[in-house]
Amino acid sequence: MPEAIRVLVTGAAGQIAYSLMQSIANGSVFGKDQPVVLVLLDITPMMGVLDGVVMELHDSAHPTLKEVIGTDKEEVAFKDLDVAILVGSMPRKEGMERKDLLKANVKIFKSQGAALDKYSKKTVRVVVVGNPANTNCLTALRSAPSIPKENFSCLTRLDHNRALAQIALRLGVSSGDVKNVIIWGNHSSTQYPDASHASVNIEGKESSALDAVKDDSWIKGDFISTVQQRGAAVIKARKLSSAMSAAKAICDHVRDIWFGTPEGQFVSMGVISDGNPYGVPEGLLYSFPVTIKDKTWKIVEGLKIDAFSREKMDLTAKELQEEKDTAFEFLSA
Ligand code: NAX
């Protein structure tokens, strides 16, 4: 058996974490032979609830779960981490301005970034889920200067999976038959779900998604808006935000970081835009198509970008730039 890895989940008393932990504990993310110490962080008023979660994890009797630690202290939570999954954030409350929301989250992710810097392994892989996920990830990255920027990413895999599913539903195939959709930009309604590089396997025959769908107006219209608005649609129906699908997407994202992406496939992930990839301004945490090998992502190069895509990619970059500017005012304050 290899040495146990330490994996932190924040927002651990919340609904996404509740759906997520079984998969981490049962070996579906890091492998059936990889022991895991699961560290769970939430805020002090949630410690009673967190006790219940810890009890349930013990009661699940997973052979790969070496230890469970529930805490409200950052110095305990961030110690010697191999993986940090930052789910907890300040939710938008009624009457709250976007600026106030950003300010509250800068405070949380500045503090957690500093804790990563101080207590975690320099090899730690950090995945930010809590919204606004891209900008929270950028804040944490900025606050952890001793950890390589490439170790940080934010979750846009749920949007990616939603895009796969919409194409699969349209064609009557399974999501596993569709690959290489792209989510560009922000995990918000300005994101650009792009099917123009996707392919589909229908009865053993591979073709481009555009040729298989044969409906350009759907690809450029309802497909995009359905994926962009899917989170809101789930809230409207369930009266709660996506949790099961979000947890599944986190597992997909972290598993791909750990084991790499399959040959010939890329996935979407928010990463730093250093080097101006696809004309996206430097220093944004922007979702790109990536491949992953040896726990290191690489942005897919050379994809053709037409005028329609360009406009949508720029629009979501503009929103991220504005979020960044506001967040960094608070960061340096
Ligand atoms: P819940 O409200 O159920 O849980 C959030 C938990 O975070 C609560 O237990 C809360 O006490 C805790 N928390 C708050 N501040 C904290 C801090 N400073 N340290 C540790 N814990 C803290 O929300 P849930 O539905 O689980 O969603 C969690 C986050 O994921 C939200 O920000 C949500 O917007 C975001 N999402 C992001 C997605 C993405 O694709 N990036 C998709 C799903 C989800 O909407």
mmCIF file of C-alpha atoms and ligand atoms in Angstrom:
data_model
loop_
_atom_site.group_PDB
_atom_site.id
_atom_site.type_symbol
_atom_site.label_atom_id
_atom_site.label_comp_id
_atom_site.label_asym_id
_atom_site.label_seq_id
_atom_site.Cartn_x
_atom_site.Cartn_y
_atom_site.Cartn_z
ATOM 1 C CA MET A 1 0.000 0.000 0.000
ATOM 2 C CA PRO A 2 1.375 3.492 -0.822
ATOM 3 C CA GLU A 3 1.605 6.182 1.844
ATOM 4 C CA ALA A 4 -1.695 7.910 2.638
ATOM 5 C CA ILE A 5 -2.410 11.237 0.919
ATOM 6 C CA ARG A 6 -4.038 14.155 2.747
ATOM 7 C CA VAL A 7 -7.084 15.556 0.981
ATOM 8 C CA LEU A 8 -8.944 18.621 2.237
ATOM 9 C CA VAL A 9 -12.580 19.411 1.467
ATOM 10 C CA THR A 10 -13.825 22.822 2.629
ATOM 11 C CA GLY A 11 -17.506 23.648 2.950
ATOM 12 C CA ALA A 12 -17.556 20.144 4.361
ATOM 13 C CA ALA A 13 -20.903 20.487 6.129
ATOM 14 C CA GLY A 14 -22.592 21.640 2.890
ATOM 15 C CA GLN A 15 -24.583 19.784 0.252
ATOM 16 C CA ILE A 16 -21.927 19.347 -2.463
ATOM 17 C CA ALA A 17 -19.432 17.993 0.069
ATOM 18 C CA TYR A 18 -22.049 15.511 1.302
ATOM 19 C CA SER A 19 -22.361 14.068 -2.221
ATOM 20 C CA LEU A 20 -18.609 14.217 -2.832
ATOM 21 C CA MET A 21 -17.058 12.489 0.143
ATOM 22 C CA GLN A 22 -18.189 8.914 -0.521
ATOM 23 C CA SER A 23 -16.389 8.923 -3.878
ATOM 24 C CA ILE A 24 -13.175 10.246 -2.336
ATOM 25 C CA ALA A 25 -13.392 7.793 0.551
ATOM 26 C CA ASN A 26 -14.221 4.707 -1.532
ATOM 27 C CA GLY A 27 -11.286 5.006 -3.909
ATOM 28 C CA SER A 28 -13.190 6.208 -6.994
ATOM 29 C CA VAL A 29 -11.045 9.332 -7.286
ATOM 30 C CA PHE A 30 -7.509 8.397 -6.200
ATOM 31 C CA GLY A 31 -7.676 4.638 -6.764
ATOM 32 C CA LYS A 32 -8.706 1.618 -4.713
ATOM 33 C CA ASP A 33 -5.163 1.096 -3.412
ATOM 34 C CA GLN A 34 -4.527 4.659 -2.303
ATOM 35 C CA PRO A 35 -5.173 5.316 1.411
ATOM 36 C CA VAL A 36 -6.631 8.759 2.106
ATOM 37 C CA VAL A 37 -6.691 11.009 5.157
ATOM 38 C CA LEU A 38 -9.795 13.147 4.621
ATOM 39 C CA VAL A 39 -9.641 16.560 6.265
ATOM 40 C CA LEU A 40 -12.924 18.458 6.532
ATOM 41 C CA LEU A 41 -13.083 22.213 7.132
ATOM 42 C CA ASP A 42 -16.156 24.300 7.813
ATOM 43 C CA ILE A 43 -16.937 27.390 9.888
ATOM 44 C CA THR A 44 -17.411 27.177 13.667
ATOM 45 C CA PRO A 45 -21.256 27.313 13.715
ATOM 46 C CA MET A 46 -21.307 24.210 11.459
ATOM 47 C CA MET A 47 -19.154 22.008 13.716
ATOM 48 C CA GLY A 48 -22.195 20.131 15.077
ATOM 49 C CA VAL A 49 -23.314 19.220 11.554
ATOM 50 C CA LEU A 50 -19.748 18.324 10.628
ATOM 51 C CA ASP A 51 -19.601 15.883 13.574
ATOM 52 C CA GLY A 52 -22.502 14.041 11.963
ATOM 53 C CA VAL A 53 -20.682 13.888 8.618
ATOM 54 C CA VAL A 54 -17.566 12.503 10.322
ATOM 55 C CA MET A 55 -19.690 9.842 12.067
ATOM 56 C CA GLU A 56 -21.254 8.823 8.749
ATOM 57 C CA LEU A 57 -17.847 8.532 7.103
ATOM 58 C CA HIS A 58 -16.656 6.278 9.934
ATOM 59 C CA ASP A 59 -19.846 4.233 9.608
ATOM 60 C CA SER A 60 -19.252 3.773 5.888
ATOM 61 C CA ALA A 61 -16.240 1.588 6.770
ATOM 62 C CA HIS A 62 -14.230 2.322 3.644
ATOM 63 C CA PRO A 63 -10.994 0.306 3.553
ATOM 64 C CA THR A 64 -9.090 3.159 1.847
ATOM 65 C CA LEU A 65 -10.197 5.826 4.338
ATOM 66 C CA LYS A 66 -7.340 5.915 6.828
ATOM 67 C CA GLU A 67 -8.525 8.832 8.951
ATOM 68 C CA VAL A 68 -11.155 11.584 9.034
ATOM 69 C CA ILE A 69 -10.440 14.936 10.637
ATOM 70 C CA GLY A 70 -13.185 17.556 11.092
ATOM 71 C CA THR A 71 -12.042 21.065 12.033
ATOM 72 C CA ASP A 72 -12.773 24.805 11.941
ATOM 73 C CA LYS A 73 -9.069 25.716 12.134
ATOM 74 C CA GLU A 74 -7.061 26.537 9.018
ATOM 75 C CA GLU A 75 -3.744 25.527 10.581
ATOM 76 C CA VAL A 76 -5.133 22.011 11.122
ATOM 77 C CA ALA A 77 -6.991 21.835 7.811
ATOM 78 C CA PHE A 78 -4.168 22.929 5.488
ATOM 79 C CA LYS A 79 -1.331 20.978 7.121
ATOM 80 C CA ASP A 80 0.760 18.831 4.716
ATOM 81 C CA LEU A 81 -1.938 18.678 2.047
ATOM 82 C CA ASP A 82 -1.577 16.771 -1.200
ATOM 83 C CA VAL A 83 -4.935 17.954 -2.549
ATOM 84 C CA ALA A 84 -7.191 20.858 -1.503
ATOM 85 C CA ILE A 85 -10.768 20.980 -2.796
ATOM 86 C CA LEU A 86 -12.112 24.394 -1.820
ATOM 87 C CA VAL A 87 -15.901 24.127 -1.962
ATOM 88 C CA GLY A 88 -16.948 26.476 0.857
ATOM 89 C CA SER A 89 -17.498 30.127 0.044
ATOM 90 C CA MET A 90 -19.755 33.027 1.012
ATOM 91 C CA PRO A 91 -23.116 32.604 -0.734
ATOM 92 C CA ARG A 92 -24.944 35.589 -2.207
ATOM 93 C CA LYS A 93 -27.519 36.773 0.319
ATOM 94 C CA GLU A 94 -30.628 38.792 -0.451
ATOM 95 C CA GLY A 95 -29.852 42.428 -1.136
ATOM 96 C CA MET A 96 -26.124 41.729 -1.457
ATOM 97 C CA GLU A 97 -24.325 43.583 -4.260
ATOM 98 C CA ARG A 98 -21.931 41.642 -6.492
ATOM 99 C CA LYS A 99 -19.117 43.803 -5.120
ATOM 100 C CA ASP A 100 -19.962 42.834 -1.510
ATOM 101 C CA LEU A 101 -19.993 39.182 -2.506
ATOM 102 C CA LEU A 102 -16.558 39.514 -4.099
ATOM 103 C CA LYS A 103 -15.248 41.315 -1.039
ATOM 104 C CA ALA A 104 -16.463 38.590 1.349
ATOM 105 C CA ASN A 105 -14.923 35.891 -0.830
ATOM 106 C CA VAL A 106 -11.610 37.684 -1.259
ATOM 107 C CA LYS A 107 -11.341 37.600 2.530
ATOM 108 C CA ILE A 108 -11.931 33.815 2.640
ATOM 109 C CA PHE A 109 -9.658 32.895 -0.285
ATOM 110 C CA LYS A 110 -6.885 35.279 0.722
ATOM 111 C CA SER A 111 -6.797 33.598 4.112
ATOM 112 C CA GLN A 112 -6.992 30.063 2.650
ATOM 113 C CA GLY A 113 -4.313 30.914 0.049
ATOM 114 C CA ALA A 114 -2.022 32.106 2.829
ATOM 115 C CA ALA A 115 -2.746 28.903 4.773
ATOM 116 C CA LEU A 116 -1.873 26.795 1.708
ATOM 117 C CA ASP A 117 1.356 28.758 1.392
ATOM 118 C CA LYS A 118 2.231 28.298 5.033
ATOM 119 C CA TYR A 119 1.095 24.765 5.879
ATOM 120 C CA SER A 120 0.599 22.643 2.725
ATOM 121 C CA LYS A 121 3.083 20.698 0.607
ATOM 122 C CA LYS A 122 4.498 22.761 -2.271
ATOM 123 C CA THR A 123 3.224 20.038 -4.593
ATOM 124 C CA VAL A 124 -0.387 20.466 -3.408
ATOM 125 C CA ARG A 125 -3.019 20.510 -6.164
ATOM 126 C CA VAL A 126 -5.739 23.077 -5.443
ATOM 127 C CA VAL A 127 -9.216 22.962 -6.994
ATOM 128 C CA VAL A 128 -11.597 25.848 -6.332
ATOM 129 C CA VAL A 129 -15.327 25.188 -6.578
ATOM 130 C CA GLY A 130 -16.879 27.889 -4.361
ATOM 131 C CA ASN A 131 -18.267 30.788 -6.394
ATOM 132 C CA PRO A 132 -17.201 33.054 -7.973
ATOM 133 C CA ALA A 133 -14.902 30.088 -8.640
ATOM 134 C CA ASN A 134 -12.496 31.624 -11.188
ATOM 135 C CA THR A 135 -11.820 34.770 -9.207
ATOM 136 C CA ASN A 136 -11.678 32.926 -5.869
ATOM 137 C CA CYS A 137 -9.058 30.638 -7.419
ATOM 138 C CA LEU A 138 -7.073 33.649 -8.633
ATOM 139 C CA THR A 139 -7.218 35.172 -5.144
ATOM 140 C CA ALA A 140 -5.959 31.945 -3.534
ATOM 141 C CA LEU A 141 -3.195 31.604 -6.160
ATOM 142 C CA ARG A 142 -2.063 35.198 -5.567
ATOM 143 C CA SER A 143 -2.026 34.595 -1.808
ATOM 144 C CA ALA A 144 0.165 31.479 -2.056
ATOM 145 C CA PRO A 145 3.323 32.749 -3.818
ATOM 146 C CA SER A 146 5.465 29.728 -2.847
ATOM 147 C CA ILE A 147 3.168 27.262 -4.627
ATOM 148 C CA PRO A 148 3.423 27.036 -8.445
ATOM 149 C CA LYS A 149 0.544 28.802 -10.224
ATOM 150 C CA GLU A 150 0.029 25.699 -12.351
ATOM 151 C CA ASN A 151 -1.071 23.790 -9.214
ATOM 152 C CA PHE A 152 -4.291 25.848 -9.094
ATOM 153 C CA SER A 153 -7.436 25.274 -11.134
ATOM 154 C CA CYS A 154 -11.123 26.014 -10.833
ATOM 155 C CA LEU A 155 -14.078 23.829 -11.656
ATOM 156 C CA THR A 156 -15.786 24.281 -15.019
ATOM 157 C CA ARG A 157 -16.152 20.529 -15.474
ATOM 158 C CA LEU A 158 -19.801 20.636 -14.465
ATOM 159 C CA ASP A 159 -20.449 23.014 -17.378
ATOM 160 C CA HIS A 160 -18.336 20.742 -19.607
ATOM 161 C CA ASN A 161 -20.379 17.687 -18.557
ATOM 162 C CA ARG A 162 -23.615 19.610 -19.096
ATOM 163 C CA ALA A 163 -22.447 20.388 -22.654
ATOM 164 C CA LEU A 164 -21.595 16.721 -23.334
ATOM 165 C CA ALA A 165 -25.006 15.718 -22.017
ATOM 166 C CA GLN A 166 -26.926 18.217 -24.178
ATOM 167 C CA ILE A 167 -25.262 16.914 -27.359
ATOM 168 C CA ALA A 168 -25.767 13.298 -26.276
ATOM 169 C CA LEU A 169 -29.457 13.906 -25.537
ATOM 170 C CA ARG A 170 -29.910 15.636 -28.888
ATOM 171 C CA LEU A 171 -28.389 12.683 -30.773
ATOM 172 C CA GLY A 172 -29.820 9.902 -28.621
ATOM 173 C CA VAL A 173 -26.369 8.597 -27.659
ATOM 174 C CA SER A 174 -24.653 8.392 -24.282
ATOM 175 C CA SER A 175 -22.450 11.174 -22.889
ATOM 176 C CA GLY A 176 -19.523 8.776 -23.176
ATOM 177 C CA ASP A 177 -19.940 8.849 -26.961
ATOM 178 C CA VAL A 178 -19.300 12.619 -27.079
ATOM 179 C CA LYS A 179 -15.921 14.222 -26.460
ATOM 180 C CA ASN A 180 -13.937 17.440 -26.717
ATOM 181 C CA VAL A 181 -16.564 20.072 -26.027
ATOM 182 C CA ILE A 182 -15.044 23.226 -24.557
ATOM 183 C CA ILE A 183 -16.119 25.661 -21.881
ATOM 184 C CA TRP A 184 -14.283 28.938 -22.414
ATOM 185 C CA GLY A 185 -14.000 31.610 -19.735
ATOM 186 C CA ASN A 186 -15.929 32.194 -16.557
ATOM 187 C CA HIS A 187 -18.074 29.746 -14.593
ATOM 188 C CA SER A 188 -20.979 32.174 -14.971
ATOM 189 C CA SER A 189 -23.650 32.875 -17.544
ATOM 190 C CA THR A 190 -21.060 34.560 -19.819
ATOM 191 C CA GLN A 191 -19.211 31.247 -20.283
ATOM 192 C CA TYR A 192 -18.958 30.072 -23.875
ATOM 193 C CA PRO A 193 -19.875 26.403 -24.375
ATOM 194 C CA ASP A 194 -18.285 25.529 -27.717
ATOM 195 C CA ALA A 195 -19.205 22.398 -29.671
ATOM 196 C CA SER A 196 -17.228 23.278 -32.797
ATOM 197 C CA HIS A 197 -14.265 20.992 -31.951
ATOM 198 C CA ALA A 198 -16.336 18.177 -30.433
ATOM 199 C CA SER A 199 -16.733 14.731 -31.931
ATOM 200 C CA VAL A 200 -19.311 11.992 -31.561
ATOM 201 C CA ASN A 201 -19.154 8.248 -31.860
ATOM 202 C CA ILE A 202 -22.340 6.876 -33.360
ATOM 203 C CA GLU A 203 -22.460 3.084 -33.734
ATOM 204 C CA GLY A 204 -18.687 2.902 -33.925
ATOM 205 C CA LYS A 205 -18.318 5.726 -36.450
ATOM 206 C CA GLU A 206 -16.590 8.912 -35.378
ATOM 207 C CA SER A 207 -17.749 12.254 -36.807
ATOM 208 C CA SER A 208 -17.677 15.906 -35.816
ATOM 209 C CA ALA A 209 -20.494 16.974 -33.512
ATOM 210 C CA LEU A 210 -21.456 19.697 -35.990
ATOM 211 C CA ASP A 211 -21.916 17.134 -38.803
ATOM 212 C CA ALA A 212 -23.841 14.794 -36.519
ATOM 213 C CA VAL A 213 -26.176 17.465 -35.127
ATOM 214 C CA LYS A 214 -26.691 19.172 -38.528
ATOM 215 C CA ASP A 215 -28.311 22.205 -36.920
ATOM 216 C CA ASP A 216 -26.088 25.254 -36.722
ATOM 217 C CA SER A 217 -28.785 27.435 -35.204
ATOM 218 C CA TRP A 218 -29.136 25.004 -32.261
ATOM 219 C CA ILE A 219 -25.355 24.814 -31.765
ATOM 220 C CA LYS A 220 -25.104 28.621 -31.760
ATOM 221 C CA GLY A 221 -28.362 29.208 -29.903
ATOM 222 C CA ASP A 222 -30.223 26.864 -27.540
ATOM 223 C CA PHE A 223 -27.218 24.621 -26.914
ATOM 224 C CA ILE A 224 -25.214 27.560 -25.576
ATOM 225 C CA SER A 225 -28.017 29.136 -23.551
ATOM 226 C CA THR A 226 -29.143 25.800 -22.052
ATOM 227 C CA VAL A 227 -25.633 25.080 -20.749
ATOM 228 C CA GLN A 228 -25.152 28.673 -19.572
ATOM 229 C CA GLN A 229 -28.475 28.646 -17.697
ATOM 230 C CA ARG A 230 -28.427 25.041 -16.458
ATOM 231 C CA GLY A 231 -27.504 25.932 -12.882
ATOM 232 C CA ALA A 232 -30.454 28.333 -12.649
ATOM 233 C CA ALA A 233 -32.783 25.718 -14.180
ATOM 234 C CA VAL A 234 -31.775 23.159 -11.530
ATOM 235 C CA ILE A 235 -32.346 25.704 -8.744
ATOM 236 C CA LYS A 236 -35.779 26.540 -10.152
ATOM 237 C CA ALA A 237 -36.776 22.868 -10.276
ATOM 238 C CA ARG A 238 -35.116 21.565 -7.116
ATOM 239 C CA LYS A 239 -35.239 24.724 -4.987
ATOM 240 C CA LEU A 240 -31.609 23.861 -4.264
ATOM 241 C CA SER A 241 -28.499 24.290 -6.386
ATOM 242 C CA SER A 242 -26.769 21.426 -8.227
ATOM 243 C CA ALA A 243 -25.041 19.124 -5.787
ATOM 244 C CA MET A 244 -24.938 15.542 -7.104
ATOM 245 C CA SER A 245 -23.751 16.633 -10.563
ATOM 246 C CA ALA A 246 -21.320 19.150 -9.038
ATOM 247 C CA ALA A 247 -19.796 16.418 -6.861
ATOM 248 C CA LYS A 248 -19.484 14.109 -9.891
ATOM 249 C CA ALA A 249 -17.768 16.907 -11.844
ATOM 250 C CA ILE A 250 -15.307 17.525 -8.983
ATOM 251 C CA CYS A 251 -14.448 13.799 -9.006
ATOM 252 C CA ASP A 252 -13.898 13.878 -12.786
ATOM 253 C CA HIS A 253 -11.708 16.992 -12.490
ATOM 254 C CA VAL A 254 -9.558 15.699 -9.614
ATOM 255 C CA ARG A 255 -9.252 12.181 -11.080
ATOM 256 C CA ASP A 256 -7.985 13.663 -14.343
ATOM 257 C CA ILE A 257 -5.410 15.753 -12.473
ATOM 258 C CA TRP A 258 -4.271 12.652 -10.596
ATOM 259 C CA PHE A 259 -4.237 10.116 -13.423
ATOM 260 C CA GLY A 260 -4.214 12.266 -16.596
ATOM 261 C CA THR A 261 -6.696 12.670 -19.436
ATOM 262 C CA PRO A 262 -7.347 9.788 -21.856
ATOM 263 C CA GLU A 263 -5.437 9.830 -25.158
ATOM 264 C CA GLY A 264 -7.140 12.034 -27.753
ATOM 265 C CA GLN A 265 -9.407 13.757 -25.256
ATOM 266 C CA PHE A 266 -9.394 17.130 -23.649
ATOM 267 C CA VAL A 267 -11.407 18.575 -20.774
ATOM 268 C CA SER A 268 -12.303 22.081 -19.608
ATOM 269 C CA MET A 269 -10.676 23.617 -16.567
ATOM 270 C CA GLY A 270 -10.116 27.138 -15.252
ATOM 271 C CA VAL A 271 -6.359 27.844 -15.254
ATOM 272 C CA ILE A 272 -4.052 30.842 -15.345
ATOM 273 C CA SER A 273 -3.878 32.545 -18.758
ATOM 274 C CA ASP A 274 -0.148 33.275 -18.675
ATOM 275 C CA GLY A 275 1.387 33.522 -22.149
ATOM 276 C CA ASN A 276 -1.780 34.980 -23.683
ATOM 277 C CA PRO A 277 -3.292 31.661 -24.921
ATOM 278 C CA TYR A 278 -5.940 32.148 -27.626
ATOM 279 C CA GLY A 279 -5.559 35.908 -27.191
ATOM 280 C CA VAL A 280 -6.935 35.802 -23.627
ATOM 281 C CA PRO A 281 -5.309 38.576 -21.537
ATOM 282 C CA GLU A 282 -2.527 37.507 -19.163
ATOM 283 C CA GLY A 283 -3.230 36.844 -15.502
ATOM 284 C CA LEU A 284 -6.863 35.730 -15.707
ATOM 285 C CA LEU A 285 -8.169 32.453 -14.317
ATOM 286 C CA TYR A 286 -9.969 31.404 -17.523
ATOM 287 C CA SER A 287 -11.451 28.078 -18.552
ATOM 288 C CA PHE A 288 -9.586 26.455 -21.453
ATOM 289 C CA PRO A 289 -9.443 23.033 -23.095
ATOM 290 C CA VAL A 290 -6.569 21.149 -21.456
ATOM 291 C CA THR A 291 -4.878 17.778 -21.545
ATOM 292 C CA ILE A 292 -3.209 16.477 -18.378
ATOM 293 C CA LYS A 293 -0.153 14.276 -17.942
ATOM 294 C CA ASP A 294 2.004 13.692 -14.844
ATOM 295 C CA LYS A 295 -0.402 15.853 -12.807
ATOM 296 C CA THR A 296 0.365 18.828 -15.080
ATOM 297 C CA TRP A 297 -2.119 20.474 -17.432
ATOM 298 C CA LYS A 298 -1.359 21.874 -20.840
ATOM 299 C CA ILE A 299 -3.702 24.086 -22.842
ATOM 300 C CA VAL A 300 -4.644 22.434 -26.150
ATOM 301 C CA GLU A 301 -2.956 24.376 -28.923
ATOM 302 C CA GLY A 302 -3.873 25.245 -32.476
ATOM 303 C CA LEU A 303 -7.667 25.098 -32.392
ATOM 304 C CA LYS A 304 -9.232 27.321 -35.068
ATOM 305 C CA ILE A 305 -11.261 30.178 -33.595
ATOM 306 C CA ASP A 306 -13.884 31.737 -35.870
ATOM 307 C CA ALA A 307 -15.399 35.215 -35.495
ATOM 308 C CA PHE A 308 -18.468 33.888 -33.626
ATOM 309 C CA SER A 309 -16.286 32.149 -31.022
ATOM 310 C CA ARG A 310 -13.893 35.087 -30.779
ATOM 311 C CA GLU A 311 -16.679 37.432 -29.762
ATOM 312 C CA LYS A 312 -17.993 35.083 -27.091
ATOM 313 C CA MET A 313 -14.500 34.327 -25.737
ATOM 314 C CA ASP A 314 -13.753 38.049 -25.444
ATOM 315 C CA LEU A 315 -17.036 38.771 -23.696
ATOM 316 C CA THR A 316 -16.387 36.278 -20.899
ATOM 317 C CA ALA A 317 -12.736 37.479 -20.623
ATOM 318 C CA LYS A 318 -14.056 41.017 -20.128
ATOM 319 C CA GLU A 319 -16.245 39.861 -17.240
ATOM 320 C CA LEU A 320 -13.311 38.023 -15.647
ATOM 321 C CA GLN A 321 -11.113 41.096 -16.003
ATOM 322 C CA GLU A 322 -13.740 43.196 -14.208
ATOM 323 C CA GLU A 323 -14.105 40.600 -11.423
ATOM 324 C CA LYS A 324 -10.335 40.472 -11.070
ATOM 325 C CA ASP A 325 -9.996 44.261 -10.899
ATOM 326 C CA THR A 326 -12.641 44.470 -8.155
ATOM 327 C CA ALA A 327 -11.229 41.527 -6.208
ATOM 328 C CA PHE A 328 -7.677 42.856 -6.365
ATOM 329 C CA GLU A 329 -8.783 46.245 -5.006
ATOM 330 C CA PHE A 330 -9.896 44.357 -1.876
ATOM 331 C CA LEU A 331 -6.876 42.061 -1.941
ATOM 332 C CA SER A 332 -4.429 44.910 -1.674
ATOM 333 C CA ALA A 333 -6.615 46.921 0.746
HETATM 334 P P1 NAX B 1 -23.784 24.886 0.862
HETATM 335 O O1 NAX B 1 -24.323 26.207 1.312
HETATM 336 O O2 NAX B 1 -24.638 23.674 0.997
HETATM 337 O O3 NAX B 1 -22.424 24.605 1.626
HETATM 338 C C1 NAX B 1 -21.405 25.534 1.719
HETATM 339 C C2 NAX B 1 -20.638 25.261 2.995
HETATM 340 O O4 NAX B 1 -19.486 26.099 3.003
HETATM 341 C C3 NAX B 1 -21.441 25.580 4.260
HETATM 342 O O5 NAX B 1 -21.410 24.469 5.140
HETATM 343 C C4 NAX B 1 -20.694 26.774 4.847
HETATM 344 O O6 NAX B 1 -20.749 26.835 6.254
HETATM 345 C C5 NAX B 1 -19.273 26.514 4.338
HETATM 346 N N1 NAX B 1 -18.380 27.665 4.390
HETATM 347 C C6 NAX B 1 -18.660 28.977 4.243
HETATM 348 N N2 NAX B 1 -17.555 29.712 4.435
HETATM 349 C C7 NAX B 1 -16.553 28.856 4.703
HETATM 350 C C8 NAX B 1 -15.179 29.016 5.011
HETATM 351 N N3 NAX B 1 -14.632 30.222 5.082
HETATM 352 N N4 NAX B 1 -14.434 27.924 5.241
HETATM 353 C C9 NAX B 1 -14.985 26.691 5.185
HETATM 354 N N5 NAX B 1 -16.289 26.473 4.919
HETATM 355 C C10 NAX B 1 -17.062 27.542 4.678
HETATM 356 O O7 NAX B 1 -23.316 25.114 -0.643
HETATM 357 P P2 NAX B 1 -23.040 24.027 -1.763
HETATM 358 O O8 NAX B 1 -24.291 23.770 -2.514
HETATM 359 O O9 NAX B 1 -22.316 22.892 -1.173
HETATM 360 O O10 NAX B 1 -22.111 24.886 -2.763
HETATM 361 C C11 NAX B 1 -20.814 25.264 -2.401
HETATM 362 C C12 NAX B 1 -20.228 26.239 -3.400
HETATM 363 O O11 NAX B 1 -20.090 25.644 -4.682
HETATM 364 C C13 NAX B 1 -21.094 27.490 -3.630
HETATM 365 O O12 NAX B 1 -20.238 28.624 -3.665
HETATM 366 C C14 NAX B 1 -21.660 27.257 -5.006
HETATM 367 O O13 NAX B 1 -22.024 28.470 -5.641
HETATM 368 C C15 NAX B 1 -20.511 26.560 -5.679
HETATM 369 N N6 NAX B 1 -20.776 25.836 -6.916
HETATM 370 C C16 NAX B 1 -19.823 25.876 -7.878
HETATM 371 C C17 NAX B 1 -19.919 25.132 -9.030
HETATM 372 C C18 NAX B 1 -18.852 25.165 -10.061
HETATM 373 O O14 NAX B 1 -19.041 24.549 -11.093
HETATM 374 N N7 NAX B 1 -17.735 25.860 -9.872
HETATM 375 C C19 NAX B 1 -21.103 24.296 -9.306
HETATM 376 C C20 NAX B 1 -21.889 23.958 -8.088
HETATM 377 C C21 NAX B 1 -21.990 25.064 -7.061
HETATM 378 O O15 NAX B 1 -23.009 25.943 -7.452
#
